[in-house]
Amino acid sequence: MRKIVILGSTGSIGVQALDVLRGLPDYRVTALTAGRNIPLLLKQIAEFQPELVSVARAEDMAEIKKEFPDPEVYSGADGLLRAATAESDIVLAAVGGMSCLVPVLEAIKLKKDIALANKEILAAAGELIIPLVEKYGVKLRPVDSEHSAIMQSCPPAVDPRGHFIYPHAQINKLILTASGGAFRDTDPRQLDSKKAADALKHPSWRMGAKITIDSATLVNKGLEVIEAHWLFGLPYEQIEVLIHPQSIVHSLVEYRDGSVLAQLGMPDMRLPIQYALTYPERLPGRAPALDLLQVKNLSFSQPDLVNFRGLQLAYTAGQAGGTMPAVFNAANEEAVRLFCADKIKFTEIPQLIELAMQEHRVVSAPALEDILAAEEWAKEFVRKGLKCPIVR
Ligand code: NDP
Ligand code: MG
C-alpha cells in the first residue's frame, strides 16, 4: 500500500491525480489540500477519506468539520505544511506558485518522495531543493509531461541513498517540446491587443489559468528549461526547445552516438501523473491510447525568441543563477496577475520580467530567506513599474 498526499487536490493536476488513483487500488490518499473550492473538496473527502485536510482560509474549516468529523482539518501555510509532512510515501506538489516551497523542503527532510507538478519552486529554488534531495536520498519524480518524457527516455539509476542519477555522460542534449500556446499562429503585430480570455484558449492542453497564460508567452517553457536543468543536472547549453503543435512527442533525449529517444502519448496529464506515482512500475492507465494513424503528422519548428521573449529570458535567468530565476518567476507571476486583471498588455509581461531582471542584484548561493526576499522584491518592482509607469 502506497500512501499519497495531494497538495492542490481541487486544481487541474489534483483532480486528474485523483482520477488516476481511482484506478490504483493499492494506493491510499492520506491528506488532501485545497484553496477555496470547498464544494469540490467535500466531494473528494467523501470519496477518498483522507486523515488530514487543509484549506487556504480558516473560515472554511468549520464547514468541513461539520460534514466530516473524522479528519484533522487545518488552514493556511501551517495546514499546507502539516499535510506535506503527514504520513505518506509520496507528496504530490500541485499547488501553483511558491506557497508549497517550504512544505516540500520539509517533506524532503522527512525522506518523502516528491511527485513534482509545481515547476515554479524548482525553477526559483533549485539551488536549495536539489542538494536536499541528494542529502536525504529522495526521489524527485517529475509530473510535468516534458520532464516525465525525458525521465522515461533516459531512465535514471538509483543512488544507494535513494535519489535518481541520470546518465549525463551519454547525453548530447535534451529537447523539450512546446505546443506553442494560444498565439503560436498569431500575427505578432496583433499580440498587443490580446486579452486573457484569448490567451486561455490553449490548443492542446486543458490546465489551470496561470500555466495556460505562461504557455502563451512561452514563459512556461522557460520555467521548464530551468526545471530540466535542475532535475537532470545538465547545463543550459544542452537543453533545447522545439515547437511541436501536435503535443504528441512529449520530449526527446539525444545521446552521444546520435540516437534520439522520445516518449509519445496523447496530451493527457493522467499519463505522466500516473508514472510519477507508480515508477518504476507501469500499471494499466486511464488516459486514451495513442493512435498515430489518427494523428498522421508530427511537425517541429524553432521557437520565436523575439516575439516570445520569455523563453530567452529564462535561459538568461538560469545562467545567471543565484536569486535570478526566483526574480524571473516572481516577476512573471505578478505580471500574469496584472494581465489577467486587464491592467497590462500581453506584450508587457516579458517586458516587465526583463526590467525586473535588469534591476535585480543577484545573490549567489542563496539561502531560503534570500530567495523569498528576491521573490517579494520582484513582485513589488512589477507593481511599482505599473504605477510609474516604466513600460508605457
Ligand atoms: P490550478 O490553478 O488548476 O490548481 C491549483 C491548486 O492549488 C488548486 O487546488 C487550488 O485550490 C490550490 N491553491 C491555490 N492557492 C492556494 C493556497 N493559497 N493554499 C492552498 N492551496 C491553494 O493549477 P494547475 O493544477 O494547473 O497547476 C498546479 C501546478 O502544476 C502549477 O505549478 C503548474 O505549473 C503545474 N503543472 C500543471 C500542469 C497542468 O496540466 N495543469 C502541467 C504541468 C505542471 P482551489 O482551486 O480550491 O482554490
Ligand atoms: Mg509541461
CSV table of C-alpha atoms and ligand atoms in Angstrom, one decimal:
chain,number,residue,atom,x,y,z
A,1,MET,CA,0.0,0.0,0.0
A,2,ARG,CA,1.5,3.4,-1.0
A,3,LYS,CA,0.3,6.4,0.9
A,4,ILE,CA,-0.1,9.7,-1.1
A,5,VAL,CA,-0.6,13.3,0.0
A,6,ILE,CA,-2.0,15.7,-2.6
A,7,LEU,CA,-1.3,19.4,-2.2
A,8,GLY,CA,-3.7,21.2,-4.5
A,9,SER,CA,-6.3,18.4,-4.9
A,10,THR,CA,-9.0,20.7,-6.4
A,11,GLY,CA,-6.8,22.0,-9.2
A,12,SER,CA,-6.3,20.7,-12.7
A,13,ILE,CA,-3.5,18.4,-11.7
A,14,GLY,CA,-5.1,17.4,-8.4
A,15,VAL,CA,-8.4,16.4,-10.0
A,16,GLN,CA,-6.6,14.3,-12.6
A,17,ALA,CA,-4.3,12.7,-9.9
A,18,LEU,CA,-7.4,11.6,-8.0
A,19,ASP,CA,-8.8,10.2,-11.2
A,20,VAL,CA,-5.6,8.2,-11.7
A,21,LEU,CA,-5.8,7.0,-8.1
A,22,ARG,CA,-9.4,5.6,-8.7
A,23,GLY,CA,-7.6,3.1,-10.9
A,24,LEU,CA,-4.9,2.2,-8.4
A,25,PRO,CA,-6.4,0.1,-5.6
A,26,ASP,CA,-3.0,-0.3,-3.8
A,27,TYR,CA,-2.7,3.5,-3.2
A,28,ARG,CA,-4.4,5.4,-0.4
A,29,VAL,CA,-4.8,9.2,0.0
A,30,THR,CA,-3.8,10.3,3.4
A,31,ALA,CA,-4.1,14.1,3.1
A,32,LEU,CA,-5.8,16.5,0.7
A,33,THR,CA,-5.3,20.2,0.5
A,34,ALA,CA,-7.4,22.8,-1.4
A,35,GLY,CA,-7.6,26.5,-1.8
A,36,ARG,CA,-11.1,27.9,-1.9
A,37,ASN,CA,-13.1,25.3,-3.8
A,38,ILE,CA,-14.8,23.8,-0.8
A,39,PRO,CA,-17.7,22.1,-2.6
A,40,LEU,CA,-15.3,20.0,-4.7
A,41,LEU,CA,-13.1,19.3,-1.6
A,42,LEU,CA,-16.1,18.0,0.3
A,43,LYS,CA,-16.8,15.5,-2.5
A,44,GLN,CA,-13.2,14.4,-2.6
A,45,ILE,CA,-13.2,13.9,1.2
A,46,ALA,CA,-16.3,11.7,0.9
A,47,GLU,CA,-14.7,9.6,-1.8
A,48,PHE,CA,-11.1,9.3,-0.7
A,49,GLN,CA,-11.5,9.6,3.1
A,50,PRO,CA,-8.2,11.3,4.0
A,51,GLU,CA,-7.0,11.6,7.6
A,52,LEU,CA,-5.9,15.2,7.2
A,53,VAL,CA,-7.4,18.1,5.2
A,54,SER,CA,-6.2,21.6,4.7
A,55,VAL,CA,-7.8,24.7,3.1
A,56,ALA,CA,-6.5,28.2,2.3
A,57,ARG,CA,-8.8,30.1,4.6
A,58,ALA,CA,-9.5,29.5,8.3
A,59,GLU,CA,-13.2,30.4,7.9
A,60,ASP,CA,-13.7,27.4,5.6
A,61,MET,CA,-12.7,24.9,8.3
A,62,ALA,CA,-16.0,24.8,10.1
A,63,GLU,CA,-18.0,23.7,7.1
A,64,ILE,CA,-15.6,20.7,6.6
A,65,LYS,CA,-15.6,19.8,10.3
A,66,LYS,CA,-19.4,19.9,10.3
A,67,GLU,CA,-19.7,17.4,7.4
A,68,PHE,CA,-16.7,15.3,8.3
A,69,PRO,CA,-15.8,15.0,12.0
A,70,ASP,CA,-13.1,12.4,11.4
A,71,PRO,CA,-10.2,14.0,9.5
A,72,GLU,CA,-7.9,16.6,11.1
A,73,VAL,CA,-8.7,20.0,9.5
A,74,TYR,CA,-6.2,22.8,9.1
A,75,SER,CA,-5.8,26.0,7.1
A,76,GLY,CA,-3.3,28.4,5.5
A,77,ALA,CA,0.5,27.9,5.3
A,78,ASP,CA,0.5,25.8,8.5
A,79,GLY,CA,-2.1,23.5,7.1
A,80,LEU,CA,-0.1,23.0,3.8
A,81,LEU,CA,3.0,22.2,5.9
A,82,ARG,CA,1.1,19.7,8.1
A,83,ALA,CA,-0.2,18.0,5.0
A,84,ALA,CA,3.2,17.8,3.3
A,85,THR,CA,4.7,16.3,6.5
A,86,ALA,CA,1.7,13.9,7.3
A,87,GLU,CA,2.2,10.2,7.0
A,88,SER,CA,2.9,9.3,3.3
A,89,ASP,CA,5.3,7.8,0.9
A,90,ILE,CA,4.8,10.3,-1.9
A,91,VAL,CA,3.8,14.0,-1.7
A,92,LEU,CA,2.2,15.3,-5.0
A,93,ALA,CA,3.1,19.0,-5.1
A,94,ALA,CA,0.3,20.5,-7.3
A,95,VAL,CA,-0.3,23.9,-5.7
A,96,GLY,CA,0.9,26.6,-8.1
A,97,GLY,CA,3.4,29.3,-7.1
A,98,MET,CA,5.8,29.4,-4.2
A,99,SER,CA,3.4,28.6,-1.3
A,100,CYS,CA,4.4,24.9,-1.4
A,101,LEU,CA,8.2,25.6,-1.3
A,102,VAL,CA,8.6,25.3,2.5
A,103,PRO,CA,6.2,22.3,2.7
A,104,VAL,CA,8.1,20.5,0.0
A,105,LEU,CA,11.5,21.3,1.7
A,106,GLU,CA,10.2,19.9,5.0
A,107,ALA,CA,8.7,16.8,3.3
A,108,ILE,CA,12.2,16.1,1.7
A,109,LYS,CA,13.8,16.3,5.1
A,110,LEU,CA,11.4,13.5,6.2
A,111,LYS,CA,12.6,11.4,3.2
A,112,LYS,CA,9.3,11.5,1.4
A,113,ASP,CA,9.4,11.1,-2.4
A,114,ILE,CA,8.1,14.2,-4.2
A,115,ALA,CA,5.9,13.9,-7.3
A,116,LEU,CA,6.6,17.4,-8.6
A,117,ALA,CA,4.0,19.2,-10.7
A,118,ASN,CA,4.9,22.6,-9.4
A,119,LYS,CA,7.7,23.8,-11.6
A,120,GLU,CA,7.9,27.3,-10.1
A,121,ILE,CA,9.5,26.1,-6.9
A,122,LEU,CA,12.2,24.1,-8.7
A,123,ALA,CA,12.9,26.9,-11.1
A,124,ALA,CA,13.1,29.5,-8.3
A,125,ALA,CA,14.8,27.4,-5.6
A,126,GLY,CA,16.6,24.5,-7.4
A,127,GLU,CA,19.8,25.5,-5.6
A,128,LEU,CA,18.1,24.7,-2.3
A,129,ILE,CA,15.9,21.7,-3.3
A,130,ILE,CA,18.5,19.6,-5.2
A,131,PRO,CA,21.1,19.4,-2.5
A,132,LEU,CA,18.4,18.4,0.0
A,133,VAL,CA,17.1,15.7,-2.4
A,134,GLU,CA,20.6,14.3,-2.6
A,135,LYS,CA,21.3,14.6,1.1
A,136,TYR,CA,18.1,12.9,2.2
A,137,GLY,CA,18.0,10.3,-0.7
A,138,VAL,CA,14.7,11.4,-2.1
A,139,LYS,CA,13.3,10.6,-5.5
A,140,LEU,CA,12.1,13.7,-7.3
A,141,ARG,CA,9.5,12.3,-9.6
A,142,PRO,CA,8.7,14.7,-12.5
A,143,VAL,CA,5.0,15.2,-13.3
A,144,ASP,CA,5.4,17.8,-16.0
A,145,SER,CA,4.8,15.9,-19.2
A,146,GLU,CA,8.1,17.0,-20.8
A,147,HIS,CA,10.2,16.0,-17.8
A,148,SER,CA,8.4,12.8,-17.4
A,149,ALA,CA,9.1,12.1,-21.1
A,150,ILE,CA,12.8,12.8,-20.5
A,151,MET,CA,12.9,10.6,-17.5
A,152,GLN,CA,11.3,7.8,-19.5
A,153,SER,CA,13.7,8.3,-22.4
A,154,CYS,CA,16.8,8.2,-20.1
A,155,PRO,CA,15.8,6.0,-17.1
A,156,PRO,CA,17.8,7.0,-14.1
A,157,ALA,CA,19.8,4.7,-11.8
A,158,VAL,CA,19.1,5.0,-8.1
A,159,ASP,CA,21.9,6.1,-5.9
A,160,PRO,CA,22.4,3.9,-2.7
A,161,ARG,CA,20.9,6.8,-0.7
A,162,GLY,CA,17.8,6.6,-2.9
A,163,HIS,CA,17.8,9.5,-5.3
A,164,PHE,CA,18.0,9.5,-9.1
A,165,ILE,CA,21.2,9.6,-11.1
A,166,TYR,CA,20.9,10.3,-14.8
A,167,PRO,CA,23.4,9.1,-17.4
A,168,HIS,CA,24.9,12.6,-18.1
A,169,ALA,CA,28.0,11.4,-19.8
A,170,GLN,CA,26.0,9.7,-22.5
A,171,ILE,CA,23.7,12.6,-23.4
A,172,ASN,CA,24.3,15.2,-26.0
A,173,LYS,CA,21.2,17.2,-25.3
A,174,LEU,CA,17.6,17.3,-24.1
A,175,ILE,CA,15.0,18.6,-26.4
A,176,LEU,CA,11.9,19.9,-24.7
A,177,THR,CA,8.8,20.2,-27.0
A,178,ALA,CA,6.3,23.1,-26.7
A,179,SER,CA,2.9,23.3,-28.1
A,180,GLY,CA,3.5,27.0,-28.8
A,181,GLY,CA,0.4,28.1,-26.7
A,182,ALA,CA,-2.6,30.0,-27.8
A,183,PHE,CA,-0.8,32.5,-30.0
A,184,ARG,CA,1.6,30.3,-31.9
A,185,ASP,CA,-0.2,31.1,-35.2
A,186,THR,CA,-1.0,34.7,-34.3
A,187,ASP,CA,0.5,37.6,-36.3
A,188,PRO,CA,3.0,39.1,-33.9
A,189,ARG,CA,1.6,42.6,-34.6
A,190,GLN,CA,-1.7,41.5,-33.0
A,191,LEU,CA,-0.2,40.3,-29.8
A,192,ASP,CA,-0.6,43.7,-28.2
A,193,SER,CA,-4.4,43.5,-28.4
A,194,LYS,CA,-4.8,40.0,-27.0
A,195,LYS,CA,-6.7,39.6,-23.7
A,196,ALA,CA,-6.5,37.0,-21.0
A,197,ALA,CA,-9.6,35.2,-22.5
A,198,ASP,CA,-7.7,34.8,-25.8
A,199,ALA,CA,-4.6,33.5,-24.0
A,200,LEU,CA,-6.6,31.0,-22.1
A,201,LYS,CA,-7.7,29.2,-25.3
A,202,HIS,CA,-4.9,26.6,-25.3
A,203,PRO,CA,-4.8,24.5,-28.5
A,204,SER,CA,-4.0,21.1,-26.9
A,205,TRP,CA,-3.9,21.0,-23.1
A,206,ARG,CA,-6.5,21.8,-20.5
A,207,MET,CA,-4.8,23.3,-17.5
A,208,GLY,CA,-5.1,25.9,-14.7
A,209,ALA,CA,-5.3,29.6,-15.8
A,210,LYS,CA,-1.8,30.7,-14.8
A,211,ILE,CA,0.1,27.9,-16.6
A,212,THR,CA,-2.1,28.4,-19.7
A,213,ILE,CA,-1.1,32.1,-19.9
A,214,ASP,CA,2.5,31.0,-19.3
A,215,SER,CA,2.2,28.7,-22.3
A,216,ALA,CA,1.0,31.6,-24.5
A,217,THR,CA,4.1,33.7,-23.5
A,218,LEU,CA,6.5,30.7,-23.6
A,219,VAL,CA,7.4,31.5,-20.1
A,220,ASN,CA,6.1,28.1,-19.2
A,221,LYS,CA,8.7,26.6,-21.5
A,222,GLY,CA,11.3,28.8,-19.9
A,223,LEU,CA,10.4,27.6,-16.4
A,224,GLU,CA,10.6,24.1,-17.8
A,225,VAL,CA,14.1,24.7,-19.2
A,226,ILE,CA,15.3,25.7,-15.7
A,227,GLU,CA,13.3,22.8,-14.2
A,228,ALA,CA,15.1,20.4,-16.6
A,229,HIS,CA,18.5,21.8,-15.7
A,230,TRP,CA,17.8,21.0,-12.0
A,231,LEU,CA,16.1,17.7,-12.5
A,232,PHE,CA,18.6,16.2,-14.9
A,233,GLY,CA,21.7,18.0,-13.9
A,234,LEU,CA,22.7,19.2,-17.4
A,235,PRO,CA,24.0,22.7,-18.4
A,236,TYR,CA,21.7,25.1,-20.2
A,237,GLU,CA,23.7,24.7,-23.5
A,238,GLN,CA,22.5,21.1,-23.6
A,239,ILE,CA,18.8,21.9,-23.2
A,240,GLU,CA,16.9,23.0,-26.3
A,241,VAL,CA,13.3,23.7,-27.1
A,242,LEU,CA,11.3,22.9,-30.3
A,243,ILE,CA,7.7,23.9,-31.1
A,244,HIS,CA,5.6,20.8,-31.8
A,245,PRO,CA,2.0,21.8,-32.3
A,246,GLN,CA,0.5,18.3,-32.1
A,247,SER,CA,1.7,17.7,-28.4
A,248,ILE,CA,2.3,14.0,-29.1
A,249,VAL,CA,6.1,13.8,-28.7
A,250,HIS,CA,6.4,15.0,-25.1
A,251,SER,CA,10.2,15.5,-25.3
A,252,LEU,CA,13.4,13.8,-26.6
A,253,VAL,CA,16.9,12.9,-25.5
A,254,GLU,CA,19.8,12.9,-28.0
A,255,TYR,CA,22.6,10.5,-27.0
A,256,ARG,CA,26.3,10.9,-27.8
A,257,ASP,CA,26.1,8.3,-30.6
A,258,GLY,CA,23.4,10.3,-32.3
A,259,SER,CA,20.5,8.1,-31.3
A,260,VAL,CA,17.4,10.0,-30.2
A,261,LEU,CA,14.9,8.6,-27.8
A,262,ALA,CA,11.5,10.1,-27.2
A,263,GLN,CA,8.3,9.4,-25.3
A,264,LEU,CA,5.0,9.7,-27.2
A,265,GLY,CA,1.4,9.8,-25.9
A,266,MET,CA,-1.9,11.6,-26.1
A,267,PRO,CA,-1.8,15.1,-24.5
A,268,ASP,CA,-3.4,13.8,-21.2
A,269,MET,CA,-1.7,14.7,-17.9
A,270,ARG,CA,-3.0,11.5,-16.3
A,271,LEU,CA,-0.2,9.6,-18.0
A,272,PRO,CA,2.7,11.5,-16.5
A,273,ILE,CA,0.9,11.8,-13.2
A,274,GLN,CA,0.4,8.1,-13.0
A,275,TYR,CA,4.0,7.3,-14.0
A,276,ALA,CA,5.3,9.7,-11.3
A,277,LEU,CA,3.2,7.8,-8.7
A,278,THR,CA,3.8,4.2,-9.9
A,279,TYR,CA,7.5,4.5,-11.0
A,280,PRO,CA,9.2,2.1,-11.7
A,281,GLU,CA,6.1,0.1,-12.4
A,282,ARG,CA,3.8,0.6,-15.3
A,283,LEU,CA,0.2,-0.1,-14.4
A,284,PRO,CA,-2.9,0.0,-16.6
A,285,GLY,CA,-3.7,3.7,-17.2
A,286,ARG,CA,-6.8,5.8,-17.7
A,287,ALA,CA,-5.5,8.0,-20.5
A,288,PRO,CA,-6.7,7.2,-24.0
A,289,ALA,CA,-4.3,5.2,-26.2
A,290,LEU,CA,-2.2,7.0,-28.9
A,291,ASP,CA,-3.4,6.3,-32.5
A,292,LEU,CA,-0.7,7.5,-34.8
A,293,LEU,CA,-2.9,6.9,-37.8
A,294,GLN,CA,-5.3,9.5,-36.5
A,295,VAL,CA,-2.5,11.9,-35.6
A,296,LYS,CA,-0.9,11.5,-39.1
A,297,ASN,CA,1.7,14.2,-39.0
A,298,LEU,CA,4.2,15.3,-36.4
A,299,SER,CA,5.9,18.6,-37.1
A,300,PHE,CA,8.6,20.6,-35.4
A,301,SER,CA,9.9,24.2,-35.7
A,302,GLN,CA,12.2,26.7,-34.0
A,303,PRO,CA,10.5,28.8,-31.2
A,304,ASP,CA,10.2,32.6,-32.0
A,305,LEU,CA,12.5,34.0,-29.4
A,306,VAL,CA,11.9,37.6,-30.5
A,307,ASN,CA,8.1,37.9,-30.1
A,308,PHE,CA,8.0,35.4,-27.2
A,309,ARG,CA,11.0,36.7,-25.3
A,310,GLY,CA,10.0,35.0,-22.1
A,311,LEU,CA,11.8,31.8,-23.2
A,312,GLN,CA,15.1,33.6,-23.9
A,313,LEU,CA,14.8,35.4,-20.5
A,314,ALA,CA,14.6,32.1,-18.8
A,315,TYR,CA,17.9,31.0,-20.2
A,316,THR,CA,19.4,34.3,-19.1
A,317,ALA,CA,18.0,33.9,-15.6
A,318,GLY,CA,19.0,30.2,-15.3
A,319,GLN,CA,22.6,31.0,-16.5
A,320,ALA,CA,22.8,33.9,-14.0
A,321,GLY,CA,21.8,31.5,-11.2
A,322,GLY,CA,21.5,32.6,-7.6
A,323,THR,CA,18.3,34.6,-7.0
A,324,MET,CA,17.8,35.5,-10.6
A,325,PRO,CA,15.5,32.6,-11.5
A,326,ALA,CA,13.3,33.5,-8.5
A,327,VAL,CA,13.1,37.0,-9.8
A,328,PHE,CA,12.2,35.7,-13.3
A,329,ASN,CA,9.5,33.5,-11.8
A,330,ALA,CA,8.0,36.1,-9.4
A,331,ALA,CA,8.0,39.0,-11.9
A,332,ASN,CA,6.2,36.7,-14.3
A,333,GLU,CA,3.7,35.7,-11.7
A,334,GLU,CA,2.9,39.3,-10.8
A,335,ALA,CA,2.8,40.4,-14.5
A,336,VAL,CA,0.4,37.5,-15.3
A,337,ARG,CA,-1.9,38.6,-12.4
A,338,LEU,CA,-1.9,42.1,-13.8
A,339,PHE,CA,-2.6,40.9,-17.3
A,340,CYS,CA,-5.5,38.8,-16.1
A,341,ALA,CA,-6.9,41.9,-14.3
A,342,ASP,CA,-6.6,43.7,-17.7
A,343,LYS,CA,-4.0,46.2,-16.2
A,344,ILE,CA,-1.2,45.4,-18.7
A,345,LYS,CA,-0.9,44.2,-22.2
A,346,PHE,CA,0.1,40.7,-23.2
A,347,THR,CA,3.4,42.0,-24.6
A,348,GLU,CA,4.2,43.8,-21.3
A,349,ILE,CA,4.6,40.5,-19.5
A,350,PRO,CA,8.1,39.8,-20.8
A,351,GLN,CA,9.0,43.5,-20.7
A,352,LEU,CA,8.3,43.6,-17.0
A,353,ILE,CA,10.2,40.4,-16.4
A,354,GLU,CA,13.2,41.8,-18.3
A,355,LEU,CA,13.1,45.1,-16.4
A,356,ALA,CA,13.0,43.3,-13.1
A,357,MET,CA,15.9,41.1,-14.1
A,358,GLN,CA,17.9,44.1,-15.2
A,359,GLU,CA,17.4,45.9,-11.9
A,360,HIS,CA,18.0,42.8,-9.7
A,361,ARG,CA,21.3,42.4,-7.8
A,362,VAL,CA,21.9,38.6,-7.8
A,363,VAL,CA,22.6,36.9,-4.5
A,364,SER,CA,24.8,33.9,-5.2
A,365,ALA,CA,24.4,30.6,-3.3
A,366,PRO,CA,21.1,31.9,-1.8
A,367,ALA,CA,19.5,30.8,1.4
A,368,LEU,CA,15.8,30.3,1.6
A,369,GLU,CA,15.4,33.9,3.0
A,370,ASP,CA,17.3,35.3,0.0
A,371,ILE,CA,15.0,33.5,-2.4
A,372,LEU,CA,11.9,34.7,-0.6
A,373,ALA,CA,13.2,38.2,-0.4
A,374,ALA,CA,14.0,38.2,-4.1
A,375,GLU,CA,10.5,37.0,-4.8
A,376,GLU,CA,8.9,39.8,-2.8
A,377,TRP,CA,11.2,42.4,-4.3
A,378,ALA,CA,10.4,41.3,-7.9
A,379,LYS,CA,6.6,41.4,-7.3
A,380,GLU,CA,6.9,44.8,-5.7
A,381,PHE,CA,9.0,46.0,-8.6
A,382,VAL,CA,6.5,44.9,-11.2
A,383,ARG,CA,3.6,46.5,-9.2
A,384,LYS,CA,5.6,49.8,-8.9
A,385,GLY,CA,6.5,49.6,-12.6
A,386,LEU,CA,2.9,49.5,-13.4
A,387,LYS,CA,2.2,52.7,-11.4
A,388,CYS,CA,5.3,54.7,-12.6
A,389,PRO,CA,4.7,53.5,-15.4
A,390,ILE,CA,8.1,52.2,-16.6
A,391,VAL,CA,6.8,50.3,-19.6
A,392,ARG,CA,4.2,52.6,-21.1
B,1,NDP,P1,-4.8,25.1,-10.7
B,1,NDP,O1,-4.9,26.6,-10.6
B,1,NDP,O2,-5.8,24.4,-11.5
B,1,NDP,O3,-4.8,24.4,-9.2
B,1,NDP,C1,-4.1,24.9,-8.2
B,1,NDP,C2,-4.4,24.2,-6.9
B,1,NDP,O4,-3.8,24.9,-5.8
B,1,NDP,C3,-5.9,24.2,-6.5
B,1,NDP,O5,-6.2,23.0,-5.8
B,1,NDP,C4,-6.0,25.4,-5.6
B,1,NDP,O6,-7.2,25.3,-4.8
B,1,NDP,C5,-4.8,25.3,-4.8
B,1,NDP,N1,-4.4,26.5,-4.2
B,1,NDP,C6,-4.3,27.7,-4.8
B,1,NDP,N2,-3.9,28.6,-3.9
B,1,NDP,C7,-3.7,28.0,-2.7
B,1,NDP,C8,-3.3,28.4,-1.4
B,1,NDP,N3,-3.0,29.7,-1.1
B,1,NDP,N4,-3.3,27.4,-0.4
B,1,NDP,C9,-3.5,26.1,-0.7
B,1,NDP,N5,-3.9,25.7,-1.9
B,1,NDP,C10,-4.0,26.6,-2.9
B,1,NDP,O7,-3.3,24.8,-11.2
B,1,NDP,P2,-2.7,23.5,-12.0
B,1,NDP,O8,-3.3,22.3,-11.5
B,1,NDP,O9,-2.9,23.8,-13.5
B,1,NDP,O10,-1.2,23.6,-11.7
B,1,NDP,C11,-0.7,23.3,-10.5
B,1,NDP,C12,0.9,23.2,-10.6
B,1,NDP,O11,1.2,22.2,-11.5
B,1,NDP,C13,1.5,24.5,-11.1
B,1,NDP,O12,2.7,24.8,-10.5
B,1,NDP,C14,1.7,24.2,-12.6
B,1,NDP,O13,2.8,24.9,-13.2
B,1,NDP,C15,2.0,22.7,-12.6
B,1,NDP,N6,1.7,22.0,-13.8
B,1,NDP,C16,0.4,21.9,-14.2
B,1,NDP,C17,0.1,21.2,-15.4
B,1,NDP,C18,-1.4,21.1,-15.9
B,1,NDP,O14,-1.6,20.4,-16.8
B,1,NDP,N7,-2.3,21.8,-15.3
B,1,NDP,C19,1.1,20.6,-16.2
B,1,NDP,C20,2.4,20.7,-15.6
B,1,NDP,C21,2.7,21.4,-14.5
B,1,NDP,P3,-8.6,25.9,-5.2
B,1,NDP,O15,-8.9,25.6,-6.6
B,1,NDP,O16,-9.5,25.1,-4.3
B,1,NDP,O17,-8.7,27.4,-4.9
B,2,MG,MG,4.9,20.9,-19.3
